[in-house]
GROMACS .gro file of N, CA and C in nm:
model
  546
    1MET      N    1  14.023  10.177  10.303
    1MET     CA    2  13.957  10.249  10.196
    1MET      C    3  13.930  10.394  10.233
    2LYS      N    4  13.924  10.427  10.360
    2LYS     CA    5  13.895  10.564  10.399
    2LYS      C    6  13.998  10.662  10.345
    3TYR      N    7  14.120  10.617  10.323
    3TYR     CA    8  14.223  10.708  10.272
    3TYR      C    9  14.194  10.755  10.131
    4ASP      N   10  14.099  10.693  10.062
    4ASP     CA   11  14.063  10.735   9.927
    4ASP      C   12  13.965  10.853   9.928
    5PHE      N   13  13.914  10.891  10.046
    5PHE     CA   14  13.823  11.005  10.059
    5PHE      C   15  13.903  11.134  10.067
    6MET      N   16  13.853  11.237  10.003
    6MET     CA   17  13.903  11.372  10.028
    6MET      C   18  13.837  11.424  10.156
    7ASP      N   19  13.706  11.407  10.163
    7ASP     CA   20  13.628  11.454  10.278
    7ASP      C   21  13.512  11.360  10.302
    8VAL      N   22  13.473  11.345  10.430
    8VAL     CA   23  13.346  11.279  10.461
    8VAL      C   24  13.239  11.385  10.442
    9LEU      N   25  13.146  11.358  10.352
    9LEU     CA   26  13.041  11.454  10.321
    9LEU      C   27  12.920  11.436  10.413
   10VAL      N   28  12.884  11.309  10.439
   10VAL     CA   29  12.770  11.279  10.526
   10VAL      C   30  12.813  11.166  10.619
   11SER      N   31  12.808  11.190  10.749
   11SER     CA   32  12.852  11.090  10.847
   11SER      C   33  12.746  10.980  10.864
   12LYS      N   34  12.789  10.869  10.921
   12LYS     CA   35  12.693  10.760  10.945
   12LYS      C   36  12.585  10.802  11.043
   13GLU      N   37  12.618  10.890  11.136
   13GLU     CA   38  12.518  10.939  11.232
   13GLU      C   39  12.414  11.027  11.162
   14GLN      N   40  12.460  11.112  11.070
   14GLN     CA   41  12.366  11.196  10.994
   14GLN      C   42  12.276  11.110  10.908
   15ILE      N   43  12.331  11.007  10.846
   15ILE     CA   44  12.252  10.917  10.764
   15ILE      C   45  12.144  10.849  10.848
   16ALA      N   46  12.182  10.794  10.962
   16ALA     CA   47  12.087  10.723  11.048
   16ALA      C   48  11.973  10.815  11.092
   17GLU      N   49  12.006  10.936  11.131
   17GLU     CA   50  11.904  11.031  11.175
   17GLU      C   51  11.808  11.065  11.061
   18ARG      N   52  11.862  11.091  10.944
   18ARG     CA   53  11.778  11.131  10.830
   18ARG      C   54  11.692  11.014  10.781
   19VAL      N   55  11.746  10.893  10.780
   19VAL     CA   56  11.668  10.776  10.739
   19VAL      C   57  11.549  10.757  10.832
   20ASN      N   58  11.568  10.774  10.962
   20ASN     CA   59  11.456  10.763  11.057
   20ASN      C   60  11.351  10.870  11.031
   21GLU      N   61  11.394  10.993  11.002
   21GLU     CA   62  11.299  11.100  10.970
   21GLU      C   63  11.219  11.066  10.845
   22LEU      N   64  11.288  11.018  10.741
   22LEU     CA   65  11.220  10.980  10.618
   22LEU      C   66  11.120  10.867  10.643
   23GLY      N   67  11.159  10.769  10.723
   23GLY     CA   68  11.070  10.657  10.756
   23GLY      C   69  10.942  10.705  10.822
   24ARG      N   70  10.954  10.800  10.915
   24ARG     CA   71  10.835  10.855  10.982
   24ARG      C   72  10.746  10.930  10.882
   25GLN      N   73  10.807  11.008  10.795
   25GLN     CA   74  10.731  11.085  10.697
   25GLN      C   75  10.659  10.993  10.599
   26ILE      N   76  10.727  10.891  10.551
   26ILE     CA   77  10.667  10.795  10.459
   26ILE      C   78  10.554  10.719  10.527
   27THR      N   79  10.573  10.679  10.652
   27THR     CA   80  10.467  10.611  10.728
   27THR      C   81  10.343  10.699  10.735
   28ASP      N   82  10.360  10.826  10.766
   28ASP     CA   83  10.247  10.918  10.773
   28ASP      C   84  10.180  10.937  10.637
   29ASP      N   85  10.260  10.956  10.533
   29ASP     CA   86  10.207  10.983  10.399
   29ASP      C   87  10.133  10.865  10.339
   30TYR      N   88  10.174  10.743  10.372
   30TYR     CA   89  10.112  10.624  10.315
   30TYR      C   90  10.014  10.555  10.411
   31SER      N   91   9.977  10.622  10.515
   31SER     CA   92   9.884  10.564  10.613
   31SER      C   93   9.757  10.514  10.543
   32GLY      N   94   9.723  10.389  10.569
   32GLY     CA   95   9.603  10.329  10.511
   32GLY      C   96   9.620  10.275  10.370
   33LYS      N   97   9.742  10.279  10.317
   33LYS     CA   98   9.767  10.230  10.181
   33LYS      C   99   9.865  10.115  10.187
   34ASP      N  100   9.850  10.024  10.092
   34ASP     CA  101   9.950   9.919  10.074
   34ASP      C  102  10.055   9.972   9.977
   35ILE      N  103  10.183   9.963  10.016
   35ILE     CA  104  10.286  10.014   9.927
   35ILE      C  105  10.386   9.905   9.890
   36THR      N  106  10.442   9.924   9.772
   36THR     CA  107  10.553   9.841   9.728
   36THR      C  108  10.674   9.933   9.715
   37VAL      N  109  10.777   9.898   9.788
   37VAL     CA  110  10.902   9.974   9.783
   37VAL      C  111  10.991   9.906   9.680
   38ILE      N  112  11.035   9.984   9.582
   38ILE     CA  113  11.117   9.932   9.473
   38ILE      C  114  11.258   9.988   9.487
   39GLY      N  115  11.352   9.900   9.518
   39GLY     CA  116  11.491   9.940   9.528
   39GLY      C  117  11.559   9.932   9.393
   40ILE      N  118  11.636  10.034   9.362
   40ILE     CA  119  11.710  10.036   9.236
   40ILE      C  120  11.852   9.986   9.266
   41LEU      N  121  11.881   9.868   9.211
   41LEU     CA  122  12.007   9.800   9.239
   41LEU      C  123  12.122   9.866   9.163
   42LYS      N  124  12.237   9.859   9.218
   42LYS     CA  125  12.279   9.800   9.343
   42LYS      C  126  12.291   9.907   9.451
   43GLY      N  127  12.300  10.031   9.409
   43GLY     CA  128  12.332  10.140   9.501
   43GLY      C  129  12.235  10.164   9.614
   44SER      N  130  12.107  10.132   9.595
   44SER     CA  131  12.008  10.164   9.698
   44SER      C  132  11.998  10.060   9.809
   45VAL      N  133  12.067   9.949   9.799
   45VAL     CA  134  12.044   9.836   9.889
   45VAL      C  135  12.062   9.875  10.037
   46LEU      N  136  12.171   9.938  10.073
   46LEU     CA  137  12.193   9.974  10.214
   46LEU      C  138  12.088  10.074  10.262
   47PHE      N  139  12.064  10.176  10.181
   47PHE     CA  140  11.965  10.278  10.215
   47PHE      C  141  11.827  10.216  10.227
   48MET      N  142  11.787  10.135  10.131
   48MET     CA  143  11.655  10.073  10.133
   48MET      C  144  11.637   9.983  10.255
   49ALA      N  145  11.739   9.905  10.288
   49ALA     CA  146  11.729   9.815  10.404
   49ALA      C  147  11.703   9.895  10.531
   50ASP      N  148  11.776  10.003  10.549
   50ASP     CA  149  11.756  10.086  10.667
   50ASP      C  150  11.622  10.158  10.662
   51LEU      N  151  11.585  10.207  10.543
   51LEU     CA  152  11.460  10.282  10.529
   51LEU      C  153  11.338  10.197  10.558
   52ILE      N  154  11.332  10.076  10.502
   52ILE     CA  155  11.211   9.996  10.525
   52ILE      C  156  11.196   9.955  10.671
   53ARG      N  157  11.308   9.945  10.742
   53ARG     CA  158  11.299   9.918  10.887
   53ARG      C  159  11.249  10.039  10.963
   54ALA      N  160  11.263  10.159  10.905
   54ALA     CA  161  11.215  10.282  10.970
   54ALA      C  162  11.070  10.314  10.932
   55ILE      N  163  11.014  10.242  10.835
   55ILE     CA  164  10.874  10.260  10.796
   55ILE      C  165  10.790  10.171  10.886
   56GLU      N  166  10.697  10.230  10.958
   56GLU     CA  167  10.621  10.157  11.058
   56GLU      C  168  10.486  10.111  11.005
   57MET      N  169  10.492  10.032  10.899
   57MET     CA  170  10.374   9.970  10.842
   57MET      C  171  10.422   9.858  10.751
   58PRO      N  172  10.337   9.764  10.717
   58PRO     CA  173  10.380   9.657  10.626
   58PRO      C  174  10.412   9.713  10.487
   59VAL      N  175  10.518   9.663  10.428
   59VAL     CA  176  10.555   9.702  10.291
   59VAL      C  177  10.594   9.577  10.214
   60ALA      N  178  10.561   9.578  10.086
   60ALA     CA  179  10.613   9.477   9.994
   60ALA      C  180  10.739   9.537   9.933
   61ILE      N  181  10.834   9.452   9.895
   61ILE     CA  182  10.954   9.505   9.831
   61ILE      C  183  10.980   9.432   9.700
   62ASP      N  184  11.046   9.502   9.611
   62ASP     CA  185  11.087   9.446   9.483
   62ASP      C  186  11.210   9.524   9.440
   63PHE      N  187  11.274   9.477   9.334
   63PHE     CA  188  11.398   9.540   9.288
   63PHE      C  189  11.400   9.551   9.138
   64MET      N  190  11.466   9.655   9.092
   64MET     CA  191  11.499   9.671   8.950
   64MET      C  192  11.648   9.704   8.943
   65ALA      N  193  11.710   9.662   8.836
   65ALA     CA  194  11.847   9.704   8.807
   65ALA      C  195  11.844   9.774   8.673
   66VAL      N  196  11.895   9.894   8.672
   66VAL     CA  197  11.902   9.972   8.548
   66VAL      C  198  12.044  10.024   8.534
   67SER      N  199  12.081  10.055   8.412
   67SER     CA  200  12.215  10.104   8.388
   67SER      C  201  12.212  10.222   8.293
   68SER      N  202  12.283  10.327   8.332
   68SER     CA  203  12.308  10.438   8.241
   68SER      C  204  12.451  10.487   8.256
   69TYR      N  205  12.529  10.416   8.339
   69TYR     CA  206  12.665  10.458   8.368
   69TYR      C  207  12.772  10.364   8.314
   70GLY      N  208  12.754  10.234   8.331
   70GLY     CA  209  12.863  10.140   8.302
   70GLY      C  210  12.974  10.164   8.402
   71ALA      N  211  13.099  10.169   8.357
   71ALA     CA  212  13.212  10.193   8.447
   71ALA      C  213  13.250  10.340   8.451
   72SER      N  214  13.168  10.426   8.393
   72SER     CA  215  13.198  10.568   8.385
   72SER      C  216  13.153  10.640   8.512
   73THR      N  217  13.194  10.767   8.525
   73THR     CA  218  13.152  10.849   8.638
   73THR      C  219  13.038  10.943   8.600
   74SER      N  220  12.990  10.936   8.477
   74SER     CA  221  12.876  11.018   8.435
   74SER      C  222  12.783  10.934   8.347
   75SER      N  223  12.656  10.975   8.345
   75SER     CA  224  12.554  10.901   8.273
   75SER      C  225  12.576  10.907   8.123
   76SER      N  226  12.552  10.794   8.057
   76SER     CA  227  12.561  10.790   7.911
   76SER      C  228  12.435  10.844   7.847
   77GLY      N  229  12.326  10.850   7.923
   77GLY     CA  230  12.197  10.893   7.869
   77GLY      C  231  12.113  10.778   7.816
   78ASN      N  232  12.173  10.662   7.796
   78ASN     CA  233  12.101  10.543   7.750
   78ASN      C  234  12.068  10.456   7.872
   79VAL      N  235  11.941  10.441   7.900
   79VAL     CA  236  11.898  10.363   8.016
   79VAL      C  237  11.854  10.225   7.969
   80ARG      N  238  11.906  10.123   8.036
   80ARG     CA  239  11.869   9.985   8.006
   80ARG      C  240  11.822   9.917   8.134
   81ILE      N  241  11.716   9.837   8.124
   81ILE     CA  242  11.672   9.756   8.238
   81ILE      C  243  11.753   9.627   8.235
   82LEU      N  244  11.829   9.603   8.342
   82LEU     CA  245  11.910   9.482   8.354
   82LEU      C  246  11.836   9.373   8.432
   83LYS      N  247  11.750   9.414   8.525
   83LYS     CA  248  11.666   9.323   8.604
   83LYS      C  249  11.532   9.392   8.624
   84ASP      N  250  11.427   9.326   8.582
   84ASP     CA  251  11.295   9.386   8.595
   84ASP      C  252  11.228   9.338   8.723
   85LEU      N  253  11.117   9.401   8.755
   85LEU     CA  254  11.039   9.364   8.874
   85LEU      C  255  10.988   9.222   8.864
   86ASP      N  256  10.970   9.159   8.979
   86ASP     CA  257  10.913   9.025   8.983
   86ASP      C  258  10.761   9.029   8.985
   87ALA      N  259  10.704   9.137   9.039
   87ALA     CA  260  10.559   9.144   9.058
   87ALA      C  261  10.495   9.245   8.963
   88ASN      N  262  10.366   9.222   8.938
   88ASN     CA  263  10.285   9.316   8.861
   88ASN      C  264  10.255   9.436   8.952
   89VAL      N  265  10.273   9.558   8.903
   89VAL     CA  266  10.254   9.676   8.986
   89VAL      C  267  10.125   9.751   8.954
   90ALA      N  268  10.044   9.697   8.864
   90ALA     CA  269   9.917   9.762   8.830
   90ALA      C  270   9.833   9.782   8.956
   91GLY      N  271   9.787   9.904   8.975
   91GLY     CA  272   9.703   9.935   9.090
   91GLY      C  273   9.776   9.951   9.223
   92ARG      N  274   9.906   9.937   9.223
   92ARG     CA  275   9.986   9.946   9.347
   92ARG      C  276  10.038  10.088   9.368
   93HIS      N  277  10.058  10.123   9.495
   93HIS     CA  278  10.124  10.248   9.532
   93HIS      C  279  10.273  10.216   9.542
   94LEU      N  280  10.354  10.280   9.459
   94LEU     CA  281  10.496  10.250   9.450
   94LEU      C  282  10.580  10.360   9.511
   95LEU      N  283  10.685  10.318   9.579
   95LEU     CA  284  10.788  10.409   9.630
   95LEU      C  285  10.921  10.362   9.574
   96ILE      N  286  10.975  10.438   9.479
   96ILE     CA  287  11.105  10.405   9.422
   96ILE      C  288  11.212  10.456   9.517
   97VAL      N  289  11.306  10.369   9.554
   97VAL     CA  290  11.417  10.408   9.641
   97VAL      C  291  11.545  10.404   9.559
   98GLU      N  292  11.610  10.519   9.553
   98GLU     CA  293  11.730  10.537   9.472
   98GLU      C  294  11.843  10.590   9.560
   99ASP      N  295  11.966  10.557   9.524
   99ASP     CA  296  12.079  10.608   9.601
   99ASP      C  297  12.107  10.755   9.570
  100ILE      N  298  12.102  10.792   9.440
  100ILE     CA  299  12.135  10.929   9.402
  100ILE      C  300  12.062  10.967   9.274
  101ILE      N  301  12.017  11.091   9.268
  101ILE     CA  302  11.962  11.146   9.145
  101ILE      C  303  12.054  11.260   9.105
  102ASP      N  304  12.113  11.248   8.987
  102ASP     CA  305  12.194  11.358   8.938
  102ASP      C  306  12.134  11.413   8.809
  103SER      N  307  12.160  11.353   8.694
  103SER     CA  308  12.105  11.406   8.568
  103SER      C  309  11.952  11.398   8.566
  104GLY      N  310  11.897  11.296   8.632
  104GLY     CA  311  11.752  11.274   8.632
  104GLY      C  312  11.705  11.186   8.517
  105ILE      N  313  11.794  11.153   8.425
  105ILE     CA  314  11.758  11.075   8.306
  105ILE      C  315  11.706  10.937   8.345
  106THR      N  316  11.778  10.868   8.432
  106THR     CA  317  11.736  10.733   8.475
  106THR      C  318  11.603  10.739   8.548
  107MET      N  319  11.587  10.836   8.638
  107MET     CA  320  11.462  10.845   8.714
  107MET      C  321  11.345  10.878   8.625
  108GLN      N  322  11.364  10.966   8.529
  108GLN     CA  323  11.256  10.998   8.435
  108GLN      C  324  11.214  10.873   8.358
  109TYR      N  325  11.311  10.795   8.315
  109TYR     CA  326  11.283  10.669   8.245
  109TYR      C  327  11.202  10.576   8.335
  110LEU      N  328  11.245  10.559   8.460
  110LEU     CA  329  11.175  10.470   8.553
  110LEU      C  330  11.032  10.516   8.580
  111LEU      N  331  11.014  10.645   8.601
  111LEU     CA  332  10.880  10.698   8.627
  111LEU      C  333  10.788  10.672   8.508
  112ASN      N  334  10.836  10.698   8.389
  112ASN     CA  335  10.754  10.673   8.269
  112ASN      C  336  10.725  10.525   8.251
  113ASN      N  337  10.826  10.442   8.273
  113ASN     CA  338  10.811  10.298   8.257
  113ASN      C  339  10.708  10.242   8.355
  114LEU      N  340  10.720  10.279   8.482
  114LEU     CA  341  10.629  10.226   8.584
  114LEU      C  342  10.488  10.282   8.570
  115ALA      N  343  10.476  10.408   8.528
  115ALA     CA  344  10.343  10.466   8.504
  115ALA      C  345  10.272  10.391   8.392
  116SER      N  346  10.348  10.349   8.291
  116SER     CA  347  10.287  10.276   8.179
  116SER      C  348  10.236  10.138   8.221
  117ARG      N  349  10.279  10.091   8.336
  117ARG     CA  350  10.235   9.960   8.385
  117ARG      C  351  10.111   9.970   8.474
  118GLY      N  352  10.056  10.091   8.490
  118GLY     CA  353   9.930  10.108   8.561
  118GLY      C  354   9.940  10.123   8.711
  119ALA      N  355  10.053  10.172   8.761
  119ALA     CA  356  10.066  10.194   8.906
  119ALA      C  357   9.962  10.297   8.952
  120ALA      N  358   9.908  10.276   9.072
  120ALA     CA  359   9.811  10.370   9.128
  120ALA      C  360   9.877  10.504   9.160
  121SER      N  361   9.998  10.498   9.212
  121SER     CA  362  10.076  10.619   9.240
  121SER      C  363  10.223  10.580   9.243
  122ILE      N  364  10.307  10.680   9.216
  122ILE     CA  365  10.452  10.657   9.220
  122ILE      C  366  10.516  10.777   9.287
  123ARG      N  367  10.594  10.749   9.390
  123ARG     CA  368  10.674  10.852   9.456
  123ARG      C  369  10.819  10.806   9.456
  124VAL      N  370  10.908  10.903   9.476
  124VAL     CA  371  11.051  10.876   9.471
  124VAL      C  372  11.115  10.920   9.601
  125CYS      N  373  11.198  10.831   9.655
  125CYS     CA  374  11.279  10.862   9.773
  125CYS      C  375  11.425  10.841   9.733
  126THR      N  376  11.505  10.946   9.741
  126THR     CA  377  11.646  10.935   9.709
  126THR      C  378  11.730  10.973   9.829
  127LEU      N  379  11.836  10.900   9.849
  127LEU     CA  380  11.928  10.933   9.956
  127LEU      C  381  11.997  11.065   9.927
  128LEU      N  382  12.048  11.079   9.804
  128LEU     CA  383  12.123  11.198   9.766
  128LEU      C  384  12.063  11.262   9.641
  129ASP      N  385  12.068  11.394   9.638
  129ASP     CA  386  12.022  11.469   9.522
  129ASP      C  387  12.134  11.566   9.482
  130LYS      N  388  12.166  11.565   9.352
  130LYS     CA  389  12.266  11.658   9.295
  130LYS      C  390  12.194  11.750   9.196
  131PRO      N  391  12.126  11.853   9.245
  131PRO     CA  392  12.048  11.938   9.154
  131PRO      C  393  12.131  12.009   9.048
  132GLU      N  394  12.258  12.036   9.074
  132GLU     CA  395  12.344  12.102   8.975
  132GLU      C  396  12.359  12.021   8.847
  133ARG      N  397  12.344  11.890   8.855
  133ARG     CA  398  12.366  11.801   8.741
  133ARG      C  399  12.239  11.772   8.660
  134ARG      N  400  12.126  11.825   8.704
  134ARG     CA  401  11.997  11.789   8.645
  134ARG      C  402  11.991  11.828   8.498
  135GLN      N  403  11.951  11.731   8.416
  135GLN     CA  404  11.930  11.753   8.273
  135GLN      C  405  11.782  11.747   8.236
  136VAL      N  406  11.703  11.685   8.323
  136VAL     CA  407  11.558  11.678   8.304
  136VAL      C  408  11.492  11.720   8.435
  137PRO      N  409  11.371  11.777   8.428
  137PRO     CA  410  11.306  11.831   8.549
  137PRO      C  411  11.245  11.723   8.637
  138ILE      N  412  11.327  11.661   8.718
  138ILE     CA  413  11.283  11.558   8.812
  138ILE      C  414  11.309  11.606   8.954
  139GLN      N  415  11.212  11.586   9.041
  139GLN     CA  416  11.230  11.619   9.181
  139GLN      C  417  11.176  11.505   9.266
  140ALA      N  418  11.257  11.458   9.359
  140ALA     CA  419  11.215  11.348   9.446
  140ALA      C  420  11.110  11.398   9.545
  141ASP      N  421  11.023  11.307   9.586
  141ASP     CA  422  10.925  11.338   9.689
  141ASP      C  423  10.988  11.339   9.827
  142TYR      N  424  11.092  11.257   9.843
  142TYR     CA  425  11.165  11.247   9.970
  142TYR      C  426  11.313  11.248   9.938
  143THR      N  427  11.386  11.338  10.002
  143THR     CA  428  11.529  11.350   9.977
  143THR      C  429  11.604  11.346  10.110
  144GLY      N  430  11.707  11.259  10.113
  144GLY     CA  431  11.791  11.254  10.231
  144GLY      C  432  11.878  11.376  10.242
  145PHE      N  433  11.962  11.399  10.141
  145PHE     CA  434  12.057  11.509  10.144
  145PHE      C  435  12.076  11.565  10.004
  146SER      N  436  12.081  11.696   9.993
  146SER     CA  437  12.119  11.762   9.869
  146SER      C  438  12.269  11.788   9.879
  147ILE      N  439  12.342  11.746   9.775
  147ILE     CA  440  12.488  11.756   9.781
  147ILE      C  441  12.543  11.833   9.661
  148PRO      N  442  12.665  11.885   9.674
  148PRO     CA  443  12.729  11.953   9.561
  148PRO      C  444  12.771  11.853   9.454
  149ASN      N  445  12.813  11.906   9.341
  149ASN     CA  446  12.853  11.824   9.228
  149ASN      C  447  12.991  11.765   9.251
  150GLU      N  448  12.999  11.666   9.336
  150GLU     CA  449  13.122  11.593   9.367
  150GLU      C  450  13.096  11.445   9.341
  151PHE      N  451  13.204  11.371   9.311
  151PHE     CA  452  13.190  11.227   9.292
  151PHE      C  453  13.200  11.160   9.429
  152VAL      N  454  13.089  11.099   9.473
  152VAL     CA  455  13.080  11.045   9.608
  152VAL      C  456  13.066  10.893   9.606
  153VAL      N  457  13.114  10.833   9.714
  153VAL     CA  458  13.104  10.688   9.733
  153VAL      C  459  13.071  10.661   9.879
  154GLY      N  460  13.031  10.538   9.905
  154GLY     CA  461  12.999  10.494  10.041
  154GLY      C  462  12.850  10.476  10.060
  155TYR      N  463  12.812  10.398  10.160
  155TYR     CA  464  12.673  10.370  10.194
  155TYR      C  465  12.593  10.329  10.070
  156GLY      N  466  12.651  10.240   9.992
  156GLY     CA  467  12.585  10.187   9.874
  156GLY      C  468  12.635  10.245   9.743
  157LEU      N  469  12.689  10.365   9.746
  157LEU     CA  470  12.739  10.428   9.623
  157LEU      C  471  12.880  10.378   9.594
  158ASP      N  472  12.908  10.360   9.465
  158ASP     CA  473  13.035  10.297   9.431
  158ASP      C  474  13.113  10.374   9.326
  159TYR      N  475  13.236  10.335   9.312
  159TYR     CA  476  13.315  10.362   9.193
  159TYR      C  477  13.371  10.227   9.150
  160ASN      N  478  13.335  10.184   9.029
  160ASN     CA  479  13.383  10.057   8.975
  160ASN      C  480  13.356   9.940   9.071
  161GLN      N  481  13.235   9.942   9.132
  161GLN     CA  482  13.186   9.839   9.224
  161GLN      C  483  13.258   9.837   9.360
  162MET      N  484  13.339   9.936   9.390
  162MET     CA  485  13.410   9.942   9.518
  162MET      C  486  13.352  10.054   9.605
  163TYR      N  487  13.375  10.045   9.736
  163TYR     CA  488  13.341  10.148   9.836
  163TYR      C  489  13.197  10.143   9.885
  164ARG      N  490  13.112  10.055   9.830
  164ARG     CA  491  12.972  10.051   9.871
  164ARG      C  492  12.956  10.023  10.021
  165ASN      N  493  13.049   9.950  10.079
  165ASN     CA  494  13.037   9.904  10.217
  165ASN      C  495  13.076  10.009  10.321
  166LEU      N  496  13.123  10.124  10.280
  166LEU     CA  497  13.162  10.226  10.378
  166LEU      C  498  13.038  10.280  10.447
  167PRO      N  499  13.044  10.306  10.578
  167PRO     CA  500  12.925  10.348  10.652
  167PRO      C  501  12.888  10.495  10.634
  168GLU      N  502  12.979  10.574  10.576
  168GLU     CA  503  12.951  10.714  10.552
  168GLU      C  504  12.964  10.742  10.402
  169ILE      N  505  12.931  10.865  10.365
  169ILE     CA  506  12.942  10.907  10.225
  169ILE      C  507  13.054  11.008  10.216
  170GLY      N  508  13.148  10.983  10.125
  170GLY     CA  509  13.261  11.072  10.111
  170GLY      C  510  13.291  11.106   9.967
  171VAL      N  511  13.364  11.214   9.950
  171VAL     CA  512  13.410  11.257   9.818
  171VAL      C  513  13.535  11.177   9.785
  172LEU      N  514  13.532  11.110   9.673
  172LEU     CA  515  13.645  11.027   9.631
  172LEU      C  516  13.755  11.115   9.573
  173HIS      N  517  13.880  11.084   9.607
  173HIS     CA  518  13.994  11.156   9.548
  173HIS      C  519  13.985  11.146   9.397
  174PRO      N  520  13.991  11.258   9.324
  174PRO     CA  521  13.981  11.252   9.178
  174PRO      C  522  14.085  11.164   9.110
  175GLU      N  523  14.203  11.154   9.167
  175GLU     CA  524  14.305  11.070   9.102
  175GLU      C  525  14.267  10.922   9.101
  176ILE      N  526  14.176  10.881   9.187
  176ILE     CA  527  14.130  10.742   9.188
  176ILE      C  528  14.056  10.710   9.058
  177TYR      N  529  13.969  10.801   9.015
  177TYR     CA  530  13.890  10.772   8.895
  177TYR      C  531  13.943  10.839   8.769
  178THR      N  532  14.023  10.941   8.779
  178THR     CA  533  14.078  11.003   8.657
  178THR      C  534  14.196  10.927   8.601
  179ASN      N  535  14.269  10.853   8.684
  179ASN     CA  536  14.383  10.773   8.639
  179ASN      C  537  14.348  10.627   8.620
  180ALA      N  538  14.220  10.593   8.629
  180ALA     CA  539  14.177  10.454   8.627
  180ALA      C  540  14.211  10.382   8.497
  181GLY      N  541  14.214  10.454   8.386
  181GLY     CA  542  14.239  10.388   8.259
  181GLY      C  543  14.387  10.375   8.223
  182GLU      N  544  14.475  10.424   8.308
  182GLU     CA  545  14.618  10.420   8.278
  182GLU      C  546  14.682  10.289   8.315
   0.00000   0.00000   0.00000
């Protein structure tokens, strides 16, 4: 699958180092608080697994699945909850873990949705941020890497459910996704 990359954008070593830094920062910021880490499926799974191991305090975890992409490479703008949380989050300190924030539409929806459920606080940790693509004013509290407006896969990020298992993040050859419908 590596031959489908144009370039490796973030190496597995860079990812590991940054995840450990984020874990230390989150541990410090949430000292003395009980937190629930909410992974946004499916893309955040690898990042979240590594991140919670780098957080040096007890954490509860839960998952949500939302969709605004389908099989496309850009957001449709319509956000749907495909899998909701298992636990009540009223009064809880929440940390949303996301693989990538680009348009910000999905994250804005999640923040509004979880705030309406009475969370004590909500922060966002994203592995990747694409500020060039932002359509709504959303900024993560914790960001792994800010990246250019390229279509990336690996370390949980996919194209058509493929490439999630790659240990690094790379730019996918455009012909992979532009010729997909032929």
